[in-house]
Short mmCIF file of N, CA and C in Angstrom, two decimals:
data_model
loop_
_atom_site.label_atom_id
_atom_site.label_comp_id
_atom_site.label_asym_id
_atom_site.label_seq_id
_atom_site.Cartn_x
_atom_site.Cartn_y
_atom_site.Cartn_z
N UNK A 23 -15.16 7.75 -4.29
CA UNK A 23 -14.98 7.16 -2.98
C UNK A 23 -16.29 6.56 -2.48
N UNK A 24 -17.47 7.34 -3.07
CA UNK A 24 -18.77 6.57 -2.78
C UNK A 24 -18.86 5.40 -3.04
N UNK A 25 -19.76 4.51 -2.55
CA UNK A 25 -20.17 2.75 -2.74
C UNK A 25 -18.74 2.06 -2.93
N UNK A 26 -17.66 2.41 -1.68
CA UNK A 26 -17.40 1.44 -1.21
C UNK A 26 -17.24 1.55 0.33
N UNK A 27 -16.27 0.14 0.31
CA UNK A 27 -16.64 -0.17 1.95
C UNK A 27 -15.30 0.76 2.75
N UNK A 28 -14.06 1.44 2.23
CA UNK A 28 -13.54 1.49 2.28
C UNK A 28 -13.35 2.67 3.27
N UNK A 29 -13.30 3.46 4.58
CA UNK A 29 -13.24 4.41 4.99
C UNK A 29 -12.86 5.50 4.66
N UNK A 30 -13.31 6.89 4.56
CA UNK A 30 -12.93 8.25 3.81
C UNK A 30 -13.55 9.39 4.26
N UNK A 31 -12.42 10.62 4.43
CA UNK A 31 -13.05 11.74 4.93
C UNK A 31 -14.04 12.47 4.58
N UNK A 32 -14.88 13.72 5.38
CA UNK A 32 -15.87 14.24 4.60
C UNK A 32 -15.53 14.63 3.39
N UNK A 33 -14.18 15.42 3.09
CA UNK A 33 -13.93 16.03 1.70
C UNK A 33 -14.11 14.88 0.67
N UNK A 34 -13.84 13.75 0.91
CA UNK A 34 -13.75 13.02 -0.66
C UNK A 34 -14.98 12.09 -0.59
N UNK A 35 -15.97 12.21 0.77
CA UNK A 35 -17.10 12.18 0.34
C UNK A 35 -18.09 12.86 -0.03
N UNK A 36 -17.98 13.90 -0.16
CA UNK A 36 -18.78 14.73 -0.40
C UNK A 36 -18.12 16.02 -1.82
N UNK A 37 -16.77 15.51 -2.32
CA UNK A 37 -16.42 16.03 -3.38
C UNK A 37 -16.60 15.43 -4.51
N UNK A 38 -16.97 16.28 -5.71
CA UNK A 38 -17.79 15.52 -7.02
C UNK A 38 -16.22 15.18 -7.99
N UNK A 39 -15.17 16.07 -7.33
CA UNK A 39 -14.15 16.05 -8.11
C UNK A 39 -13.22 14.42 -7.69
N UNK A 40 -12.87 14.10 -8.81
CA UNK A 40 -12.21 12.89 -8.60
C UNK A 40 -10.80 12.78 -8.03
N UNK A 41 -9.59 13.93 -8.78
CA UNK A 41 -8.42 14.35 -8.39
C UNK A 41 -8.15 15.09 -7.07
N UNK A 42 -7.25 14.79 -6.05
CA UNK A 42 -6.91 15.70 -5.12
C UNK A 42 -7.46 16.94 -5.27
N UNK A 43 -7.85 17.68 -4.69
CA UNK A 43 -7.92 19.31 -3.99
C UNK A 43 -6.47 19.49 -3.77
N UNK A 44 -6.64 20.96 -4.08
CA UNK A 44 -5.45 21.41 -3.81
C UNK A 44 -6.04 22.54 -2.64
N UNK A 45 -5.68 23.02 -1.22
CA UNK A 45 -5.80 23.64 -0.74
C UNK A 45 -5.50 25.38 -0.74
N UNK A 46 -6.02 26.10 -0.80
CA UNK A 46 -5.79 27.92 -0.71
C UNK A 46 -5.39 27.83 0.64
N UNK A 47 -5.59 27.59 1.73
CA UNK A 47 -5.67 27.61 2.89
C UNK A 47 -5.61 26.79 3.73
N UNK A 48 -4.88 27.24 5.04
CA UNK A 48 -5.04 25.58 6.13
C UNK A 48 -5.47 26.33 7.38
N UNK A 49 -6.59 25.60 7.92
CA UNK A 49 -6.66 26.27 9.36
C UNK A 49 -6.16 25.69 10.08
N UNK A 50 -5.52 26.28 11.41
CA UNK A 50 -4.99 25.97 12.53
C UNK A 50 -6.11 26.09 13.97
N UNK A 51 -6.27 25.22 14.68
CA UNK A 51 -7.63 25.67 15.39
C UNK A 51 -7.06 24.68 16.72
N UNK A 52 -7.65 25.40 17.49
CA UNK A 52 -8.66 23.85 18.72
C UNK A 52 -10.29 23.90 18.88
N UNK A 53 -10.70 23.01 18.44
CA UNK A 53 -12.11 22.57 18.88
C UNK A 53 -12.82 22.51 20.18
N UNK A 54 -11.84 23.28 20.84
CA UNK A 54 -12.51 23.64 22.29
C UNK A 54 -13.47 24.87 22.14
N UNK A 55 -13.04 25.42 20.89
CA UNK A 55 -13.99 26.31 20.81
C UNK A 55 -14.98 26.74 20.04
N UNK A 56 -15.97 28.13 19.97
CA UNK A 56 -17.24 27.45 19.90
C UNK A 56 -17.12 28.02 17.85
N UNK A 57 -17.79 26.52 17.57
CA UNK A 57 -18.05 25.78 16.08
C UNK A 57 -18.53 27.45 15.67
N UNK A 58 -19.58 27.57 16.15
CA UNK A 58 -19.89 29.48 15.72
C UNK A 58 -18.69 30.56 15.21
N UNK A 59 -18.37 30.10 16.23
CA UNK A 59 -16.62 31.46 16.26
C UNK A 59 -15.91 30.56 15.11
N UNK A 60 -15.68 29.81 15.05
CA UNK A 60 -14.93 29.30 14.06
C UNK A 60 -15.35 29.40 12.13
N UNK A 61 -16.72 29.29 12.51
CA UNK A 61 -17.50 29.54 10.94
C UNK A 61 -17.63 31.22 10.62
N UNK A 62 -17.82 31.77 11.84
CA UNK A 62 -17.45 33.31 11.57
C UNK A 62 -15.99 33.78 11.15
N UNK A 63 -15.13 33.39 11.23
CA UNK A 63 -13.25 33.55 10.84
C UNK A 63 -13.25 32.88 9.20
N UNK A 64 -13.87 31.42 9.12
CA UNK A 64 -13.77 31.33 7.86
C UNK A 64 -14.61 32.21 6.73
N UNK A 65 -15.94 32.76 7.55
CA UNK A 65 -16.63 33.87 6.64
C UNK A 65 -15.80 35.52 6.42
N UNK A 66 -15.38 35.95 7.40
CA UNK A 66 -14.31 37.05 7.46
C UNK A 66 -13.32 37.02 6.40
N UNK A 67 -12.13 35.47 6.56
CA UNK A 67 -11.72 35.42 5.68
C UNK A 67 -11.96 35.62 4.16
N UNK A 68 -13.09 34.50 4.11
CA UNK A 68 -13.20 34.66 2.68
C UNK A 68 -13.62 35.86 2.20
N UNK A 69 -14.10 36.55 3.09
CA UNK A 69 -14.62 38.16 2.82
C UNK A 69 -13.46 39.18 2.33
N UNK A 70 -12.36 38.75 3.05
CA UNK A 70 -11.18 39.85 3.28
C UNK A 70 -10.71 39.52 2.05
N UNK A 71 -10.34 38.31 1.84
CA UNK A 71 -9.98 37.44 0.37
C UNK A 71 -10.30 37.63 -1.03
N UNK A 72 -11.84 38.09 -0.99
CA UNK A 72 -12.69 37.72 -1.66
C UNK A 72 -12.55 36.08 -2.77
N UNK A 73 -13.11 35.66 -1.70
CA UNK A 73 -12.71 34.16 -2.18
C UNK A 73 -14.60 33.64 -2.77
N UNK A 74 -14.29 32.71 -3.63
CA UNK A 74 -16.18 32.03 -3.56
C UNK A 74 -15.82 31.11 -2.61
N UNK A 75 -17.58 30.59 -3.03
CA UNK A 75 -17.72 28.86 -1.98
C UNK A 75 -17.01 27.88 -2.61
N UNK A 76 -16.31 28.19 -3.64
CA UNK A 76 -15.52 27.20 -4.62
C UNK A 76 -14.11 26.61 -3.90
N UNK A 77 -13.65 28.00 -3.02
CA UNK A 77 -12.57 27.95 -2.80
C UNK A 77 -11.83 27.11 -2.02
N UNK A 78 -11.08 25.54 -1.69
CA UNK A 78 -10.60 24.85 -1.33
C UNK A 78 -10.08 25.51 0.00
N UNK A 79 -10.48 25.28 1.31
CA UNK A 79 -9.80 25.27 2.33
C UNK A 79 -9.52 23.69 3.41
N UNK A 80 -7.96 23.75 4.28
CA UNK A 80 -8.01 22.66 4.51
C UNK A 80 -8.33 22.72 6.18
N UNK A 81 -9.04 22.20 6.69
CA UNK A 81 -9.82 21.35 8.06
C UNK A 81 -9.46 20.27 8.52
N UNK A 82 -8.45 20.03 9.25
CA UNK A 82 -8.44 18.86 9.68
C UNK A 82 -9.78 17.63 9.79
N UNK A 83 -10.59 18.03 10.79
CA UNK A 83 -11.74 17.21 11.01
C UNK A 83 -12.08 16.98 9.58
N UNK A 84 -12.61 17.78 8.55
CA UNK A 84 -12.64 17.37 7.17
C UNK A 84 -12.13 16.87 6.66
N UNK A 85 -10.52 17.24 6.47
CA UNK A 85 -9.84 16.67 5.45
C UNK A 85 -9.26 15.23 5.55
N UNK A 86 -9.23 14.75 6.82
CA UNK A 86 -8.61 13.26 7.55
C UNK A 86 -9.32 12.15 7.52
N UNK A 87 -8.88 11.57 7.35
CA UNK A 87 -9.80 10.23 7.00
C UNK A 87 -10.05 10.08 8.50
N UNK A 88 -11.23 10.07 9.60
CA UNK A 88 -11.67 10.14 11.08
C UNK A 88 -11.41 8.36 11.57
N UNK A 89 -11.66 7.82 10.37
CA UNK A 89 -11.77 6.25 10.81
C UNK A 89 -10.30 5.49 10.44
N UNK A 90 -9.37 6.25 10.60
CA UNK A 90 -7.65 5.32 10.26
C UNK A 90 -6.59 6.47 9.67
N UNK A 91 -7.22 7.40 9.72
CA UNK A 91 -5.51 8.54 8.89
C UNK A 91 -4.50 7.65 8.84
N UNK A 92 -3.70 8.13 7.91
CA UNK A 92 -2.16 7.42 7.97
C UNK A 92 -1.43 8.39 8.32
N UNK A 93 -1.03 8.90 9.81
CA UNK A 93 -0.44 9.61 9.85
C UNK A 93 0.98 10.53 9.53
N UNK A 94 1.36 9.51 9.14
CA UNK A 94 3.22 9.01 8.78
C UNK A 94 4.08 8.64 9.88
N UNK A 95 5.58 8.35 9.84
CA UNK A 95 5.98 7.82 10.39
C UNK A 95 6.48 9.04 11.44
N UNK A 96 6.71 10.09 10.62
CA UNK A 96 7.35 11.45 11.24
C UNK A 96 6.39 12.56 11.22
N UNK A 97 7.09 13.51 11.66
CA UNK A 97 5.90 14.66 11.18
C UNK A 97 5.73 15.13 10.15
N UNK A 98 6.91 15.00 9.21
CA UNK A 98 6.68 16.11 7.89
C UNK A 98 5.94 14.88 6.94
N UNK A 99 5.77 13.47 7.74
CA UNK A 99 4.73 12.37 6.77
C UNK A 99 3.19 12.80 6.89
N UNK A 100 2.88 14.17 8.18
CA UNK A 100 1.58 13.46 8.58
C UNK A 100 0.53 14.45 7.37
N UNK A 101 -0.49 14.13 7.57
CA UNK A 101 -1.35 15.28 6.76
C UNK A 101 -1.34 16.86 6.77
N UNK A 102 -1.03 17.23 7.95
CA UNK A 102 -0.93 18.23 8.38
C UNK A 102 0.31 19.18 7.53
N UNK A 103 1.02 18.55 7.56
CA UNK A 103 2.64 18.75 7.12
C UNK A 103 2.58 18.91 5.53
N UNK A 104 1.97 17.91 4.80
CA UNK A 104 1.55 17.59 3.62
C UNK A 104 0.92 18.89 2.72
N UNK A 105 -0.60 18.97 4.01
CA UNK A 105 -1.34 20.01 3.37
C UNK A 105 -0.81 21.44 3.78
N UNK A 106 -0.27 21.80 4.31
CA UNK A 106 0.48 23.15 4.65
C UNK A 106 1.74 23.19 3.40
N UNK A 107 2.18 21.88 2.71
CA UNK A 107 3.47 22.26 1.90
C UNK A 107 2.22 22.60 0.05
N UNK A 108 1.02 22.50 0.73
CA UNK A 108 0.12 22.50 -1.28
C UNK A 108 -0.63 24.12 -1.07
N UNK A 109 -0.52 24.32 0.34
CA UNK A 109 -1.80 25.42 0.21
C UNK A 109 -0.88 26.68 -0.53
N UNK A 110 -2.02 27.94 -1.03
CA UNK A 110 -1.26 28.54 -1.95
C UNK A 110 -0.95 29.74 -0.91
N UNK A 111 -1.93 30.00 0.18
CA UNK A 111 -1.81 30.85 1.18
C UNK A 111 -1.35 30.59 2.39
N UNK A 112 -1.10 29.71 2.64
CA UNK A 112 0.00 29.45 3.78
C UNK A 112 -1.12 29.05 5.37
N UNK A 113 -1.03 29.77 6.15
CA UNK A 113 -1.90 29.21 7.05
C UNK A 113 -2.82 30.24 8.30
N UNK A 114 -3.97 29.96 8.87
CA UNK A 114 -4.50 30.93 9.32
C UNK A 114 -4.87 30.12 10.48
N UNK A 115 -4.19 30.98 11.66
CA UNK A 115 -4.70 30.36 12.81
C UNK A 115 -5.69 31.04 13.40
N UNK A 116 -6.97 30.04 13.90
CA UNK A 116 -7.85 30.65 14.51
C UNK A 116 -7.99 30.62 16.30
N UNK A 117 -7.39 31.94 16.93
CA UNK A 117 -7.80 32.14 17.94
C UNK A 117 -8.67 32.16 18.92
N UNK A 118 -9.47 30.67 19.17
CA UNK A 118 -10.97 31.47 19.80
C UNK A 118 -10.78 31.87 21.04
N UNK A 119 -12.13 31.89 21.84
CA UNK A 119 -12.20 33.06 23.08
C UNK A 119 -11.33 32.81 24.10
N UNK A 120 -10.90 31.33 24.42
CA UNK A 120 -10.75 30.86 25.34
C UNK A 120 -8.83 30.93 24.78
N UNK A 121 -8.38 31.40 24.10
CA UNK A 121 -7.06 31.53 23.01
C UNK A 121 -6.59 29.76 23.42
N UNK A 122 -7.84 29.21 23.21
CA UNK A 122 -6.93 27.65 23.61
C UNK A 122 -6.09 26.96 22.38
N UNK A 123 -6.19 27.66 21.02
CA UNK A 123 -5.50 27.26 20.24
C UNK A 123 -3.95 27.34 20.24
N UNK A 124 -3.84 28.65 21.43
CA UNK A 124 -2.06 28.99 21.26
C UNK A 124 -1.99 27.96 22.72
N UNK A 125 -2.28 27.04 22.82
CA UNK A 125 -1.92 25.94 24.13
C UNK A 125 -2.06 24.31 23.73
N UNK A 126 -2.03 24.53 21.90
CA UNK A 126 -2.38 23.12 21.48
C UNK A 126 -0.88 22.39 20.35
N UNK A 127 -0.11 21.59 21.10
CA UNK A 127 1.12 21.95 20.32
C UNK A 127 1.14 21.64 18.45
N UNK A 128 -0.36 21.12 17.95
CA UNK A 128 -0.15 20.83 16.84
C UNK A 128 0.00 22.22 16.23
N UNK A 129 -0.64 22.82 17.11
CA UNK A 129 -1.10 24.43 16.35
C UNK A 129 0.61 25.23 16.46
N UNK A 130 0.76 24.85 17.45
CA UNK A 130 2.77 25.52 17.18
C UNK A 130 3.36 24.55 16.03
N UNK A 131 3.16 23.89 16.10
CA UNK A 131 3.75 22.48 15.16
C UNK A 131 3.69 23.61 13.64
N UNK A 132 2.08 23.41 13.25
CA UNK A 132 1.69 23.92 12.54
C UNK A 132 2.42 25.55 12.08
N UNK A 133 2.56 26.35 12.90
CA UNK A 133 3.03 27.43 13.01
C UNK A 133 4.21 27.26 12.31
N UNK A 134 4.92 26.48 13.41
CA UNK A 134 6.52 26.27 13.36
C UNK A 134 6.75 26.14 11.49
N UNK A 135 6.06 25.09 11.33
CA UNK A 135 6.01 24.06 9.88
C UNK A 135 5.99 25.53 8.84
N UNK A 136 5.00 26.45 9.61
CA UNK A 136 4.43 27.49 8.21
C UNK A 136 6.21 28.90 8.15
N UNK A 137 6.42 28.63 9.17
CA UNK A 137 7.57 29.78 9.34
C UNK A 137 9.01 29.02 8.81
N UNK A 138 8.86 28.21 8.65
CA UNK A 138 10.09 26.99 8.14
C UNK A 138 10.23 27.03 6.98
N UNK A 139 8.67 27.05 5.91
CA UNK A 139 8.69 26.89 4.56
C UNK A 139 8.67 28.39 3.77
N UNK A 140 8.24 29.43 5.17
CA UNK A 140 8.46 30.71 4.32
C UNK A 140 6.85 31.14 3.97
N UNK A 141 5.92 30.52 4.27
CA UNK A 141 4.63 30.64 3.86
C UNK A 141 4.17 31.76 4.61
N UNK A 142 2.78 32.50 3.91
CA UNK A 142 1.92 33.72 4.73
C UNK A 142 1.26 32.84 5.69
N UNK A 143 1.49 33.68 7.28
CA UNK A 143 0.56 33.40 8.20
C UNK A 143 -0.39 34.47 8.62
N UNK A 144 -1.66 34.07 8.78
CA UNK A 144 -2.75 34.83 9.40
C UNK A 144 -2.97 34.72 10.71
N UNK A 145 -3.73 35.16 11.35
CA UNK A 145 -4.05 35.28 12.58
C UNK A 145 -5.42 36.06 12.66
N UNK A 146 -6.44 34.65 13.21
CA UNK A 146 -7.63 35.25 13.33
C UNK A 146 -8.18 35.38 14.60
N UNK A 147 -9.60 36.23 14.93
CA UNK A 147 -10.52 35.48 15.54
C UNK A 147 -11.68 35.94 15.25
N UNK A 148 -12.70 35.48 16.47
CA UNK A 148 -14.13 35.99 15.08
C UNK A 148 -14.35 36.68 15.29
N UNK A 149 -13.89 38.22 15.69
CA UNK A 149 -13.58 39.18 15.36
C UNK A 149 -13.40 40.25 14.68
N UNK A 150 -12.66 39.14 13.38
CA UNK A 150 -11.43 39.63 12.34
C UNK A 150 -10.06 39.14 12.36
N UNK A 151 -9.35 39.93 11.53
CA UNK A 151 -8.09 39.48 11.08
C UNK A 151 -6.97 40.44 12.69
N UNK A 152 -6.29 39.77 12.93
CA UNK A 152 -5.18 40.37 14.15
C UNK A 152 -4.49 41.59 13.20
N UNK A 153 -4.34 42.27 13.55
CA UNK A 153 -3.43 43.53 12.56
C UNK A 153 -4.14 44.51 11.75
N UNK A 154 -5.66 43.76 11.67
CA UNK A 154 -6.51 44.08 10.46
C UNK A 154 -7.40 45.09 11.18
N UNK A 155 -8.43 45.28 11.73
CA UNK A 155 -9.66 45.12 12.33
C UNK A 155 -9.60 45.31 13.15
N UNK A 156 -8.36 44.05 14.17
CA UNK A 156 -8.66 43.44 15.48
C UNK A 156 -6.70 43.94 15.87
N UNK A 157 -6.62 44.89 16.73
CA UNK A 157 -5.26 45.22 16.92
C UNK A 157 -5.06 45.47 18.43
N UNK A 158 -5.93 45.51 19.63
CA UNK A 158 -5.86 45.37 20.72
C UNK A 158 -7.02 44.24 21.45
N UNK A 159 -7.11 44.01 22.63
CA UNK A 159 -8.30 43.06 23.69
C UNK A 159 -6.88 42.18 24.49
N UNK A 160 -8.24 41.48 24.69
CA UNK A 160 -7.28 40.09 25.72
C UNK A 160 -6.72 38.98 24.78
N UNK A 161 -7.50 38.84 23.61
CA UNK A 161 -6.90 37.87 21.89
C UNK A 161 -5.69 38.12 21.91
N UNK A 162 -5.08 39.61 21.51
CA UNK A 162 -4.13 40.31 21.12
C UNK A 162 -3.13 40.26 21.98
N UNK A 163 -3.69 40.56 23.31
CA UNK A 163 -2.65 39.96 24.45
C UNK A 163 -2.32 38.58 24.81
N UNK A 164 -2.81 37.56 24.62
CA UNK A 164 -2.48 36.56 24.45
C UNK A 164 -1.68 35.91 23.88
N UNK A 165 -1.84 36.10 22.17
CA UNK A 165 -1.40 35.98 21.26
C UNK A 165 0.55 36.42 21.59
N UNK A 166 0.08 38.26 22.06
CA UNK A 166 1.64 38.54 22.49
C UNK A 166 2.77 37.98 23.16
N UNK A 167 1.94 37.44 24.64
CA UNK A 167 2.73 36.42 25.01
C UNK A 167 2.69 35.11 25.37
N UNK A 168 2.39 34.71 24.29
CA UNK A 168 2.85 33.60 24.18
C UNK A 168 4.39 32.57 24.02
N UNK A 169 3.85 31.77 24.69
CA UNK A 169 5.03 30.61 24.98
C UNK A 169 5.33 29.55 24.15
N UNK A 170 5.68 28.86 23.30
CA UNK A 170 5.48 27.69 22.47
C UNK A 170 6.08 26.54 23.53
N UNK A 171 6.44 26.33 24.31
CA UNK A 171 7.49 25.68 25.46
C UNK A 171 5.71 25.59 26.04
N UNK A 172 5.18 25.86 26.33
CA UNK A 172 3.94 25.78 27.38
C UNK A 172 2.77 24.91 26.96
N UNK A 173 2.95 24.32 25.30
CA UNK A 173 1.93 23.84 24.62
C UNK A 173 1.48 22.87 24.73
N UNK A 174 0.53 21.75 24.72
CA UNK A 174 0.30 19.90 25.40
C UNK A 174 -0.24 19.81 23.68
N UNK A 175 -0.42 18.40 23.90
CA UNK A 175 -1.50 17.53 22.65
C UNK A 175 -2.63 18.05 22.95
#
């Protein structure tokens, strides 16, 4: 994808491999929260996992081409939809402090999409794993009641 003019996400600029990635993982997130908390959940994970640095996870902000995605025409066209039907682990949503991820409807989307196909869902925050580690606070209560009816873009 290097030396051309052609627009492309960080992954396939910065991957030596020529063929698609196949994803282990998809995070579910909002970027409202803090980049810290978020790199701490993917370190947890891979800890709990025992995964290497080898291990393919999918990022929106990474994985999307930032300058034109093709989103599709529908939802099950868009990337999102795509990379949730390759990952081998299904999907891990990350909760941060502010739980603004359970108020972001891609992240129900996302959800919805992972409970449809039958896939493992996680539930993080930087913390730890919900169920794991992390089994009571205000996360946990949040998480509980939640609304999917209450969610915006």
């Amino acid at each position: 994808q290097r030396r051309t003019h052609r627009p492309y996400s960080w992954v396939e600029f910065v991957s030596t491999v020529q063929q698609q990635q196949r994803p282990y993982i998809m995070f579910s997130h909002s970027w409202s929260g803090r980049f810290r908390d978020f790199m701490a959940v993917v370190d947890k994970m891979a800890r709990d996992n025992s995964l290497s640095g080898q291990t393919g996870i999918w990022v929106c902000t990474f994985a999307n081409n930032q300058f034109g995605e093709d989103f599709g025409v529908c939802l099950r066209g868009s990337p999102f939809y795509k990379a949730l039907e390759e990952t081998v682990a299904g999907l891990l949503l990350v909760v941060d402090r502010q739980a603004d991820s359970l108020n972001r409807i891609w992240c129900s989307f996302e959800l919805h999409a992972t409970m449809q196909k039958g896939k493992l869902l996680q539930v993080y925050t930087s913390a730890g794993k919900l169920g794991g580690k992390v089994t009571s606070g205000r996360l946990v209560a949040a998480v509980d009641v939640w609304d999917v009816r209450r969610t915006e873009a």
